[in-house]
Short mmCIF file of C-alpha atoms in Angstrom, two decimals:
data_model
loop_
_atom_site.label_atom_id
_atom_site.label_comp_id
_atom_site.label_asym_id
_atom_site.label_seq_id
_atom_site.Cartn_x
_atom_site.Cartn_y
_atom_site.Cartn_z
CA ALA F 11 -0.01 0.05 0.17
CA ALA F 12 1.34 3.74 -0.69
CA LEU F 13 2.10 5.87 2.08
CA SER F 14 -0.35 8.62 3.31
CA PRO F 15 0.87 12.32 2.78
CA PRO F 16 1.85 12.54 6.01
CA GLU F 17 4.05 9.54 5.95
CA ARG F 18 5.57 10.27 2.65
CA ALA F 19 6.72 13.82 4.42
CA ARG F 20 8.31 12.54 7.36
CA LEU F 21 9.84 9.72 5.17
CA VAL F 22 11.14 12.60 3.20
CA ARG F 23 12.33 14.64 5.95
CA GLN F 24 14.10 11.78 7.97
CA LEU F 25 16.02 9.64 5.27
CA ARG F 26 16.46 12.49 2.33
CA VAL F 27 19.94 13.36 3.59
CA PHE F 28 20.94 9.53 3.46
CA TRP F 29 19.68 8.74 0.13
CA ASP F 30 21.09 12.03 -1.22
CA VAL F 31 24.57 10.87 0.11
CA HIS F 32 24.33 7.59 -1.36
CA ARG F 33 22.97 8.35 -4.62
CA PHE F 34 25.27 11.31 -5.63
CA ARG F 35 28.69 9.99 -4.75
CA ILE F 36 31.88 12.00 -5.59
CA ALA F 37 34.40 10.67 -8.14
CA PRO F 38 36.98 8.17 -6.82
CA GLN F 39 39.96 10.35 -7.52
CA VAL F 40 38.34 12.97 -4.95
CA ALA F 41 37.45 10.48 -2.49
CA SER F 42 41.00 9.43 -2.48
CA VAL F 43 42.43 12.89 -1.83
CA LEU F 44 39.58 13.11 0.79
CA ASP F 45 40.83 9.80 2.65
CA ARG F 46 44.50 10.91 2.63
CA ARG F 47 43.87 14.26 4.07
CA HIS F 48 41.48 12.87 6.65
CA ALA F 49 44.33 10.27 7.50
CA ALA F 50 46.81 13.13 7.77
CA GLY F 51 44.57 15.23 10.30
CA THR F 52 44.34 18.13 7.64
CA PHE F 53 40.65 17.31 6.70
CA ASP F 54 37.47 16.35 8.66
CA THR F 55 33.97 16.15 8.03
CA ILE F 56 31.19 17.48 10.71
CA ALA F 57 27.61 16.88 10.48
CA ALA F 58 26.18 20.14 11.94
CA ARG F 59 24.14 23.14 11.87
CA LEU F 60 26.39 26.30 11.13
CA VAL F 61 25.53 29.11 13.94
CA ALA F 62 28.29 31.69 12.71
CA SER F 63 31.28 32.37 10.89
CA ASN F 64 33.92 35.33 11.40
CA ASP F 65 37.26 35.76 9.77
CA GLU F 66 40.06 35.79 12.27
CA ASP F 67 43.67 36.58 11.30
CA GLY F 68 43.22 34.74 8.07
CA SER F 69 41.17 31.72 9.16
CA LEU F 70 37.73 31.13 10.16
CA ALA F 71 36.20 31.08 13.66
CA VAL F 72 33.17 28.72 13.29
CA SER F 73 30.36 28.07 15.64
CA PHE F 74 28.34 25.18 14.91
CA GLN F 75 25.92 22.65 16.50
CA ARG F 76 26.45 18.94 15.85
CA ARG F 77 23.66 16.99 14.52
CA GLY F 78 21.90 15.57 17.79
CA GLN F 79 23.58 17.68 20.07
CA THR F 80 22.53 21.01 21.87
CA ARG F 81 25.95 22.32 22.77
CA ILE F 82 27.67 25.04 20.51
CA GLU F 83 31.18 24.64 19.75
CA THR F 84 33.58 26.86 18.14
CA ALA F 85 36.78 26.03 16.14
CA SER F 86 39.03 27.63 13.85
CA PHE F 87 39.26 26.39 10.25
CA ASP F 88 41.53 27.50 7.19
CA ALA F 89 38.30 26.27 4.88
CA VAL F 90 34.75 25.54 5.33
CA ILE F 91 32.85 23.35 2.71
CA ASN F 92 28.81 23.46 2.80
CA THR F 93 27.56 20.32 1.60
CA THR F 94 24.02 20.95 2.35
CA GLY F 95 23.06 20.68 -1.48
CA PRO F 96 20.28 23.15 -3.23
CA ALA F 97 17.95 24.74 -1.24
CA HIS F 98 14.96 22.75 -2.57
CA GLY F 99 12.52 24.55 -0.44
CA GLN F 100 13.54 27.95 -1.32
CA ALA F 101 13.61 27.73 -5.10
CA LEU F 102 10.66 29.98 -5.26
CA GLN F 103 12.22 32.55 -3.30
CA LEU F 104 15.72 32.55 -4.55
CA ASN F 105 14.86 32.48 -8.23
CA PRO F 106 13.61 35.48 -9.61
CA ALA F 107 11.60 33.73 -12.42
CA LEU F 108 10.04 31.22 -9.92
CA SER F 109 9.62 33.96 -7.48
CA SER F 110 7.62 35.95 -10.13
CA LEU F 111 5.17 32.90 -11.22
CA ALA F 112 4.68 32.27 -7.21
CA GLU F 113 3.61 35.64 -6.78
CA ALA F 114 1.17 35.83 -9.73
CA GLY F 115 -0.34 32.57 -7.96
CA LEU F 116 0.83 30.42 -10.81
CA ILE F 117 3.09 28.08 -8.69
CA ARG F 118 3.46 26.94 -5.47
CA THR F 119 5.95 24.65 -3.06
CA ASP F 120 5.06 21.06 -3.16
CA GLN F 121 4.18 19.60 0.08
CA TYR F 122 7.34 17.96 0.82
CA GLY F 123 9.38 21.09 0.25
CA LEU F 124 11.29 19.76 -2.43
CA GLY F 125 10.26 21.98 -5.36
CA ILE F 126 6.99 22.91 -7.41
CA GLU F 127 3.78 21.00 -6.89
CA THR F 128 2.65 19.67 -10.07
CA SER F 129 -0.24 17.22 -11.26
CA LEU F 130 0.55 13.75 -12.42
CA ASP F 131 1.03 15.07 -15.90
CA SER F 132 3.64 17.40 -14.96
CA ARG F 133 1.34 20.77 -15.15
CA ALA F 134 2.00 23.27 -12.43
CA VAL F 135 -0.62 23.69 -9.54
CA GLY F 136 -1.16 26.86 -8.21
CA ARG F 137 -1.51 28.88 -5.33
CA ASP F 138 -5.19 28.16 -5.00
CA GLY F 139 -4.74 24.48 -6.23
CA ARG F 140 -6.11 24.35 -9.41
CA ILE F 141 -3.89 23.02 -12.28
CA ILE F 142 -2.13 25.55 -14.85
CA THR F 143 -2.77 23.70 -18.02
CA THR F 144 -0.42 25.74 -20.02
CA LEU F 145 2.24 25.78 -17.45
CA PHE F 146 4.52 22.33 -17.39
CA VAL F 147 7.14 21.61 -14.67
CA ALA F 148 10.14 19.35 -15.79
CA GLY F 149 13.19 17.84 -14.31
CA PRO F 150 14.13 18.14 -10.28
CA LEU F 151 11.68 20.68 -9.31
CA ALA F 152 9.09 18.27 -9.88
CA ARG F 153 10.26 15.61 -7.66
CA GLY F 154 7.84 16.03 -4.94
CA THR F 155 5.29 14.73 -7.59
CA PHE F 156 7.68 12.21 -9.23
CA GLY F 157 10.28 10.89 -6.74
CA GLU F 158 13.92 10.84 -7.73
CA LEU F 159 14.94 13.36 -10.40
CA MET F 160 18.09 14.46 -9.75
CA GLY F 161 20.09 12.24 -11.84
CA LEU F 162 20.56 12.50 -15.88
CA PRO F 163 18.82 9.29 -16.44
CA GLU F 164 15.67 10.41 -14.78
CA VAL F 165 15.86 13.84 -15.48
CA ALA F 166 16.04 13.07 -19.52
CA ARG F 167 13.13 10.35 -19.14
CA HIS F 168 10.81 13.40 -17.17
CA ALA F 169 11.69 15.86 -19.87
CA GLN F 170 10.78 13.52 -22.76
CA THR F 171 7.60 12.68 -21.11
CA VAL F 172 6.67 16.49 -20.62
CA ALA F 173 7.89 17.36 -24.20
CA THR F 174 5.44 14.62 -25.52
CA GLU F 175 2.83 15.98 -23.65
CA ILE F 176 3.41 19.66 -24.72
CA ALA F 177 3.93 18.17 -28.46
CA ARG F 178 0.39 16.34 -27.97
CA LEU F 179 -1.17 19.45 -26.59
CA LEU F 180 0.23 21.50 -29.45
CA ASP F 181 -1.02 19.35 -32.20
CA THR F 182 -4.81 19.08 -31.20
CA PRO F 183 -6.56 20.99 -33.60
CA ALA F 184 -8.19 23.47 -31.18
CA THR F 185 -4.83 24.89 -29.80
CA ILE F 186 -3.51 25.65 -33.37
CA SER F 187 -4.23 29.18 -34.61
CA ALA F 188 -4.06 30.25 -38.29
CA ASN F 189 -0.27 31.87 -37.34
CA ALA F 190 0.89 28.31 -36.24
CA ALA F 191 3.30 28.52 -39.18
CA ARG F 192 4.85 31.48 -38.22
CA GLY F 193 5.29 30.18 -34.78
CA SER F 194 2.14 31.63 -32.92
CA VAL F 195 0.38 29.18 -31.02
CA THR F 196 -2.73 30.22 -28.90
CA SER F 197 -4.80 27.94 -26.32
#
């Protein structure tokens, strides 16, 4: 049986970090360098929330809270690499084009905070919950509806499905105007 929406949201919230780590691996050459640096004590991986960072005589004074801990630690580093990945839940605020569509009520964030809510045929769902029949979403921004859409094979398959749907829509006689030959298509 399928998971209920609250169960799916909980699963995404709790397991996404583990999935992303194992799904998107680094190149073996990079892993080898990091392993050598870690063994030499010149590189460390810390799962934590960044609290503050300040320049301090050529290094970074960083305050952080380790995952699962309440205590805030401060340490000095030569460099800090943030590996949180894309801010899926903030995509509508951070991208001017998406922000404009959201402000117009044409799109909204999906219930899992992974991207844009879509119908099962990849059409955007507006702020009021209605399907926007002429606005399609392809690729990673639609993964709240379709699941894994981050790797190239998945993105390519999804884009092909969306393109096929758009071609089908444009091929119906009711949507083609007399000016279609010049590139002017109406809905």
